[in-house]
Tab-separated table of C-alpha atoms in Angstrom:
chain	number	residue	atom	x	y	z
A	7	UNK	CA	127.072	84.897	237.349
A	8	UNK	CA	127.452	89.032	236.306
A	9	UNK	CA	129.259	89.265	233.175
A	10	UNK	CA	131.281	92.764	232.548
A	11	UNK	CA	130.065	92.919	228.679
A	12	UNK	CA	129.607	96.375	227.766
A	13	UNK	CA	133.283	97.940	227.393
A	14	UNK	CA	134.547	99.423	224.255
A	15	UNK	CA	137.915	100.391	225.097
A	16	UNK	CA	138.697	97.343	227.095
A	17	UNK	CA	138.646	93.466	226.108
A	18	UNK	CA	140.381	90.011	227.164
A	19	UNK	CA	141.400	89.283	223.448
A	20	UNK	CA	143.275	85.716	224.684
A	21	UNK	CA	143.735	83.623	227.284
A	22	UNK	CA	146.603	81.175	228.024
A	23	UNK	CA	149.237	79.197	230.505
A	24	UNK	CA	148.360	81.035	232.931
A	25	UNK	CA	148.103	84.854	231.267
A	26	UNK	CA	145.705	87.336	229.871
A	27	UNK	CA	146.127	89.329	226.689
A	28	UNK	CA	144.082	92.214	227.168
A	29	UNK	CA	143.563	95.417	225.192
A	30	UNK	CA	143.323	98.781	226.977
A	31	UNK	CA	142.449	101.486	224.574
A	32	UNK	CA	145.081	101.411	221.599
A	33	UNK	CA	147.365	98.915	223.537
A	34	UNK	CA	147.769	95.363	224.845
A	35	UNK	CA	149.120	93.972	227.634
A	36	UNK	CA	150.106	90.386	228.849
A	37	UNK	CA	149.187	89.715	232.594
A	38	UNK	CA	148.998	86.438	234.718
A	39	UNK	CA	145.798	85.539	235.748
A	40	UNK	CA	145.675	82.171	238.593
A	41	UNK	CA	142.375	81.302	236.970
A	42	UNK	CA	144.119	80.043	233.416
A	43	UNK	CA	145.150	77.185	233.776
A	44	UNK	CA	144.469	76.089	230.404
A	45	UNK	CA	146.834	76.185	227.103
A	46	UNK	CA	146.034	77.533	223.779
A	47	UNK	CA	147.932	77.988	220.918
A	48	UNK	CA	148.429	81.474	221.044
A	49	UNK	CA	147.064	82.401	217.580
A	50	UNK	CA	146.177	86.059	218.412
A	51	UNK	CA	148.705	88.324	217.063
A	52	UNK	CA	148.553	90.683	219.787
A	53	UNK	CA	150.729	87.591	222.082
A	54	UNK	CA	153.504	89.089	219.339
A	55	UNK	CA	153.129	92.489	219.415
A	56	UNK	CA	152.217	93.458	222.923
A	57	UNK	CA	152.926	96.736	224.240
A	58	UNK	CA	153.454	95.251	228.229
A	59	UNK	CA	154.294	92.102	229.564
A	60	UNK	CA	154.206	91.202	233.463
A	61	UNK	CA	156.423	88.701	234.704
A	62	UNK	CA	155.205	86.720	237.516
A	63	UNK	CA	158.666	85.585	239.514
A	64	UNK	CA	159.013	82.440	241.071
A	65	UNK	CA	160.154	83.992	244.238
A	66	UNK	CA	156.870	85.777	244.650
A	67	UNK	CA	155.973	89.883	242.884
A	68	UNK	CA	157.081	90.119	239.621
A	69	UNK	CA	157.976	92.885	237.207
A	70	UNK	CA	157.180	94.799	233.795
A	71	UNK	CA	158.751	94.127	230.671
A	72	UNK	CA	157.648	97.651	228.529
A	73	UNK	CA	157.171	97.613	224.253
A	74	UNK	CA	156.587	101.009	223.105
A	75	UNK	CA	154.189	101.780	226.078
A	76	UNK	CA	153.427	105.480	227.351
A	77	UNK	CA	153.793	105.850	231.276
A	78	UNK	CA	150.410	106.660	231.329
A	79	UNK	CA	147.503	106.786	229.125
A	80	UNK	CA	143.410	107.013	229.420
A	81	UNK	CA	140.541	104.702	228.645
A	82	UNK	CA	136.542	105.523	229.045
A	83	UNK	CA	133.860	103.770	229.904
A	84	UNK	CA	129.910	104.435	229.198
A	85	UNK	CA	127.493	103.718	231.932
A	86	UNK	CA	123.841	102.796	230.487
A	87	UNK	CA	122.182	105.992	230.711
A	88	UNK	CA	123.040	107.962	227.484
A	89	UNK	CA	122.274	110.544	229.339
A	90	UNK	CA	125.792	110.464	230.939
A	91	UNK	CA	129.184	111.352	230.031
A	92	UNK	CA	131.847	109.040	229.538
A	93	UNK	CA	133.522	108.030	232.495
A	94	UNK	CA	137.835	108.376	231.870
A	95	UNK	CA	140.174	106.227	233.890
A	96	UNK	CA	143.808	106.860	233.697
A	97	UNK	CA	145.977	103.732	233.512
A	98	UNK	CA	149.201	103.073	234.130
A	99	UNK	CA	151.396	99.801	234.840
A	100	UNK	CA	152.186	99.608	238.381
A	101	UNK	CA	153.666	96.782	241.360
A	102	UNK	CA	151.553	93.781	241.629
A	103	UNK	CA	150.611	93.922	237.897
A	104	UNK	CA	147.789	96.216	238.214
A	105	UNK	CA	146.824	99.399	236.129
A	106	UNK	CA	144.823	101.216	237.912
A	107	UNK	CA	141.351	99.546	237.442
A	108	UNK	CA	139.321	96.458	237.649
A	109	UNK	CA	137.560	95.921	234.374
A	110	UNK	CA	135.447	93.656	235.389
A	111	UNK	CA	133.796	95.863	238.011
A	112	UNK	CA	132.126	97.723	235.598
A	113	UNK	CA	129.174	95.349	235.785
A	114	UNK	CA	128.666	96.587	239.652
A	115	UNK	CA	129.019	100.181	238.472
A	116	UNK	CA	126.253	99.531	235.973
A	117	UNK	CA	124.125	98.020	238.666
A	118	UNK	CA	124.924	101.059	240.943
A	119	UNK	CA	124.077	103.648	238.632
A	120	UNK	CA	120.722	102.057	237.544
A	121	UNK	CA	119.274	102.008	241.501
A	122	UNK	CA	120.953	105.536	242.033
A	123	UNK	CA	119.036	106.854	238.888
A	124	UNK	CA	115.662	105.076	239.475
A	125	UNK	CA	115.628	107.761	242.831
A	126	UNK	CA	116.432	110.593	241.628
A	127	UNK	CA	113.855	109.562	238.733
A	128	UNK	CA	110.978	109.326	241.796
A	129	UNK	CA	112.212	112.798	243.146
A	130	UNK	CA	114.617	114.821	240.577
A	131	UNK	CA	115.840	116.961	244.112
A	132	UNK	CA	117.093	113.885	245.716
A	133	UNK	CA	120.991	113.232	245.869
A	134	UNK	CA	121.580	110.142	247.576
A	135	UNK	CA	124.093	109.931	249.484
A	136	UNK	CA	127.170	107.136	248.955
A	137	UNK	CA	129.894	105.145	251.219
A	138	UNK	CA	132.499	104.013	248.736
A	139	UNK	CA	135.213	102.016	251.089
A	140	UNK	CA	138.492	100.811	249.921
A	141	UNK	CA	137.629	102.642	246.925
A	142	UNK	CA	140.852	102.421	245.669
A	143	UNK	CA	140.947	104.933	242.458
A	144	UNK	CA	137.509	105.351	242.307
A	145	UNK	CA	135.789	103.416	239.555
A	146	UNK	CA	132.807	103.064	241.868
A	147	UNK	CA	132.503	106.942	242.885
A	148	UNK	CA	133.045	108.000	239.479
A	149	UNK	CA	129.861	106.239	238.767
A	150	UNK	CA	127.640	107.264	241.917
A	151	UNK	CA	128.733	110.744	241.204
A	152	UNK	CA	128.140	110.638	237.988
A	153	UNK	CA	124.828	109.213	238.251
A	154	UNK	CA	123.807	112.073	240.524
A	155	UNK	CA	124.995	111.051	244.350
A	156	UNK	CA	127.130	112.990	246.676
A	157	UNK	CA	129.879	110.138	247.226
A	158	UNK	CA	132.522	109.666	250.471
A	159	UNK	CA	135.378	108.142	249.275
A	160	UNK	CA	137.329	106.331	251.877
A	161	UNK	CA	140.766	104.670	250.969
A	162	UNK	CA	143.879	104.038	253.271
A	163	UNK	CA	146.711	104.954	250.482
A	164	UNK	CA	146.987	108.643	249.792
A	165	UNK	CA	148.228	107.889	245.987
A	166	UNK	CA	145.215	105.754	245.208
A	167	UNK	CA	142.699	108.902	246.628
A	168	UNK	CA	144.594	111.031	244.423
A	169	UNK	CA	144.709	109.114	241.498
A	170	UNK	CA	140.714	108.562	241.795
A	171	UNK	CA	140.804	112.746	241.831
A	172	UNK	CA	142.589	112.816	238.389
A	173	UNK	CA	140.058	110.622	236.813
A	174	UNK	CA	136.899	112.346	238.358
A	175	UNK	CA	138.790	115.551	237.139
A	176	UNK	CA	139.038	114.385	233.633
A	177	UNK	CA	135.545	112.941	233.678
A	178	UNK	CA	134.459	116.669	234.102
A	179	UNK	CA	132.485	115.835	237.864
A	180	UNK	CA	131.051	118.605	239.834
A	181	UNK	CA	133.859	119.354	242.608
A	182	UNK	CA	131.238	118.900	245.101
A	183	UNK	CA	130.070	115.865	244.420
A	184	UNK	CA	132.719	113.765	246.453
A	185	UNK	CA	134.657	114.183	249.848
A	186	UNK	CA	138.063	112.906	249.587
A	187	UNK	CA	139.599	110.602	252.403
A	188	UNK	CA	142.573	108.973	253.591
A	189	UNK	CA	141.807	106.690	256.164
A	190	UNK	CA	141.915	103.545	257.825
A	191	UNK	CA	137.905	101.890	256.752
A	192	UNK	CA	136.935	100.724	259.781
A	193	UNK	CA	137.823	103.412	261.984
A	194	UNK	CA	136.053	105.680	259.553
A	195	UNK	CA	133.224	103.740	259.970
A	196	UNK	CA	133.389	103.488	263.912
A	197	UNK	CA	133.419	107.153	264.066
A	198	UNK	CA	130.458	107.611	261.833
A	199	UNK	CA	128.589	105.494	264.015
A	200	UNK	CA	129.317	107.771	266.621
A	201	UNK	CA	128.533	110.896	264.945
A	202	UNK	CA	124.658	109.422	263.914
A	203	UNK	CA	125.845	109.973	260.090
A	204	UNK	CA	123.994	107.645	257.564
A	205	UNK	CA	124.181	106.621	253.772
A	206	UNK	CA	121.429	105.500	251.500
A	207	UNK	CA	124.333	103.277	249.935
A	208	UNK	CA	127.348	101.477	250.712
A	209	UNK	CA	130.432	99.714	248.623
A	210	UNK	CA	132.640	97.813	250.144
A	211	UNK	CA	136.141	96.269	248.178
A	212	UNK	CA	137.806	95.206	250.833
A	213	UNK	CA	141.392	93.884	250.240
A	214	UNK	CA	142.584	90.287	251.213
A	215	UNK	CA	145.106	91.663	253.461
A	216	UNK	CA	146.273	95.854	253.732
A	217	UNK	CA	147.775	98.350	255.824
A	218	UNK	CA	145.923	101.477	257.054
A	219	UNK	CA	147.794	104.932	256.999
A	220	UNK	CA	149.041	104.069	260.415
A	221	UNK	CA	150.378	100.406	260.164
A	222	UNK	CA	146.726	98.830	260.646
A	223	UNK	CA	146.319	95.210	259.792
A	224	UNK	CA	143.801	94.272	257.581
A	225	UNK	CA	143.206	90.418	257.225
A	226	UNK	CA	139.618	89.621	255.511
A	227	UNK	CA	138.816	86.479	256.843
A	228	UNK	CA	139.215	87.668	260.248
A	229	UNK	CA	137.432	91.209	260.176
A	230	UNK	CA	134.692	91.015	256.797
A	231	UNK	CA	131.921	89.741	258.784
A	232	UNK	CA	132.520	92.403	262.016
A	233	UNK	CA	132.941	95.026	259.150
A	234	UNK	CA	129.416	94.315	257.612
A	235	UNK	CA	128.109	94.184	260.828
A	236	UNK	CA	129.365	97.932	261.695
A	237	UNK	CA	128.736	98.742	258.318
A	238	UNK	CA	124.909	97.949	258.262
A	239	UNK	CA	124.205	100.519	260.609
A	240	UNK	CA	125.214	103.187	258.666
A	241	UNK	CA	122.591	102.751	256.163
A	242	UNK	CA	119.486	105.191	255.986
A	243	UNK	CA	116.036	104.701	256.826
A	244	UNK	CA	115.411	104.573	253.006
A	245	UNK	CA	118.206	102.775	251.383
A	246	UNK	CA	119.566	101.865	248.039
A	247	UNK	CA	121.325	99.094	248.251
A	248	UNK	CA	124.612	97.682	250.071
A	249	UNK	CA	127.527	96.091	247.899
A	250	UNK	CA	130.430	94.094	248.646
A	251	UNK	CA	133.028	93.097	246.613
A	252	UNK	CA	135.738	89.965	247.013
A	253	UNK	CA	138.547	88.689	245.487
A	254	UNK	CA	139.440	86.282	248.269
A	255	UNK	CA	139.109	82.488	247.275
A	256	UNK	CA	137.578	81.245	250.427
A	257	UNK	CA	134.960	84.311	249.636
A	258	UNK	CA	132.587	82.685	247.775
A	259	UNK	CA	129.392	84.053	246.183
A	260	UNK	CA	127.347	81.761	249.180
A	261	UNK	CA	129.693	82.849	251.758
A	262	UNK	CA	128.776	86.420	250.544
A	263	UNK	CA	125.112	85.720	250.716
A	264	UNK	CA	125.348	84.110	254.304
A	265	UNK	CA	127.009	87.398	255.380
A	266	UNK	CA	125.044	90.169	254.069
A	267	UNK	CA	121.619	87.928	255.004
A	268	UNK	CA	122.797	87.752	258.410
A	269	UNK	CA	124.260	91.543	258.960
A	270	UNK	CA	121.331	93.019	256.922
A	271	UNK	CA	118.697	91.535	255.777
A	272	UNK	CA	117.614	89.299	259.135
A	273	UNK	CA	116.688	93.007	260.494
A	274	UNK	CA	115.414	95.062	256.852
A	275	UNK	CA	114.325	92.279	255.173
A	276	UNK	CA	114.780	92.924	251.596
A	277	UNK	CA	116.749	90.768	249.126
A	278	UNK	CA	120.163	89.435	248.855
A	279	UNK	CA	121.752	88.010	245.301
A	280	UNK	CA	125.232	86.791	245.029
A	281	UNK	CA	127.581	85.494	242.366
A	282	UNK	CA	130.724	85.773	240.343
A	283	UNK	CA	131.609	88.217	238.142
A	284	UNK	CA	133.275	87.652	235.080
A	285	UNK	CA	134.469	89.193	231.249
A	286	UNK	CA	133.929	87.470	227.969
A	287	UNK	CA	137.112	86.847	226.000
A	288	UNK	CA	136.804	87.968	222.565
A	289	UNK	CA	135.706	85.112	219.833
A	290	UNK	CA	135.347	82.298	222.384
A	291	UNK	CA	132.276	81.182	225.026
A	292	UNK	CA	134.685	81.430	227.414
A	293	UNK	CA	133.737	83.973	230.441
A	294	UNK	CA	136.727	85.061	232.954
A	295	UNK	CA	136.116	84.327	236.814
A	296	UNK	CA	137.234	87.885	238.401
A	297	UNK	CA	135.872	87.295	241.746
A	298	UNK	CA	132.530	87.644	243.402
A	299	UNK	CA	129.949	90.109	244.669
A	300	UNK	CA	127.031	90.586	246.735
A	301	UNK	CA	124.239	92.734	246.809
A	302	UNK	CA	121.571	93.597	249.281
A	303	UNK	CA	118.304	95.884	247.935
A	304	UNK	CA	115.423	96.815	250.018
């Protein structure tokens, strides 16, 4: 498994009874987590001094309860290279318990950054082209752009793309380093194939279910393999990597590995590796599962 254990501004403080207690900078939140099927005594004082609590409803969804929490605040993350400035992320609690980033993805940001920096070390003038699909608020986009890549950021939600732009501005990224697009990811990939465009690296984090900007329906189990196959044809002749992340229960690491092998490694060779991504729980030996990722590199 891969562990996102390099955070300073974020940590899982405790877990119990379907919930996790988290520190986001100066604030603590309690949010539901379906992986937490055990009970602990709630000894950590943060359970009583939390700034926000998302309560799951038995009818589906839920709502936030706030205790002295600002409408928005920021945290930072430092990539492994000391030459890179910290990335800044704007946080705000919104629907479906989210805050604006998935901190476990930092383990993938580190991996992507290392590959981009390695390419640039061989050729300082190189600016690898990276495609980030279902790009959300831009964690992977900021990572790649900060490391010297030219990024195409695609998400169907205009609000998420605007949020990602705010993160980019706060992280002082060059204005020409990212192309921001509000688009249906599948249709965008199909158009890029027709245009003959190519990318040195591809990142995708498809949702289990979603809608495009014109109401297009996305169901991951029915469409993800087709999308991987389509997107693989956008890789350049000298690619860096392909990365897919999944929070869908049925897409376990072995499934990701098999799909990537069939869609990419079968014709291009290279190596494929997939694993659970996890977050450490402070003061314990527990690693909290947070989905799975699959990686290919030549």
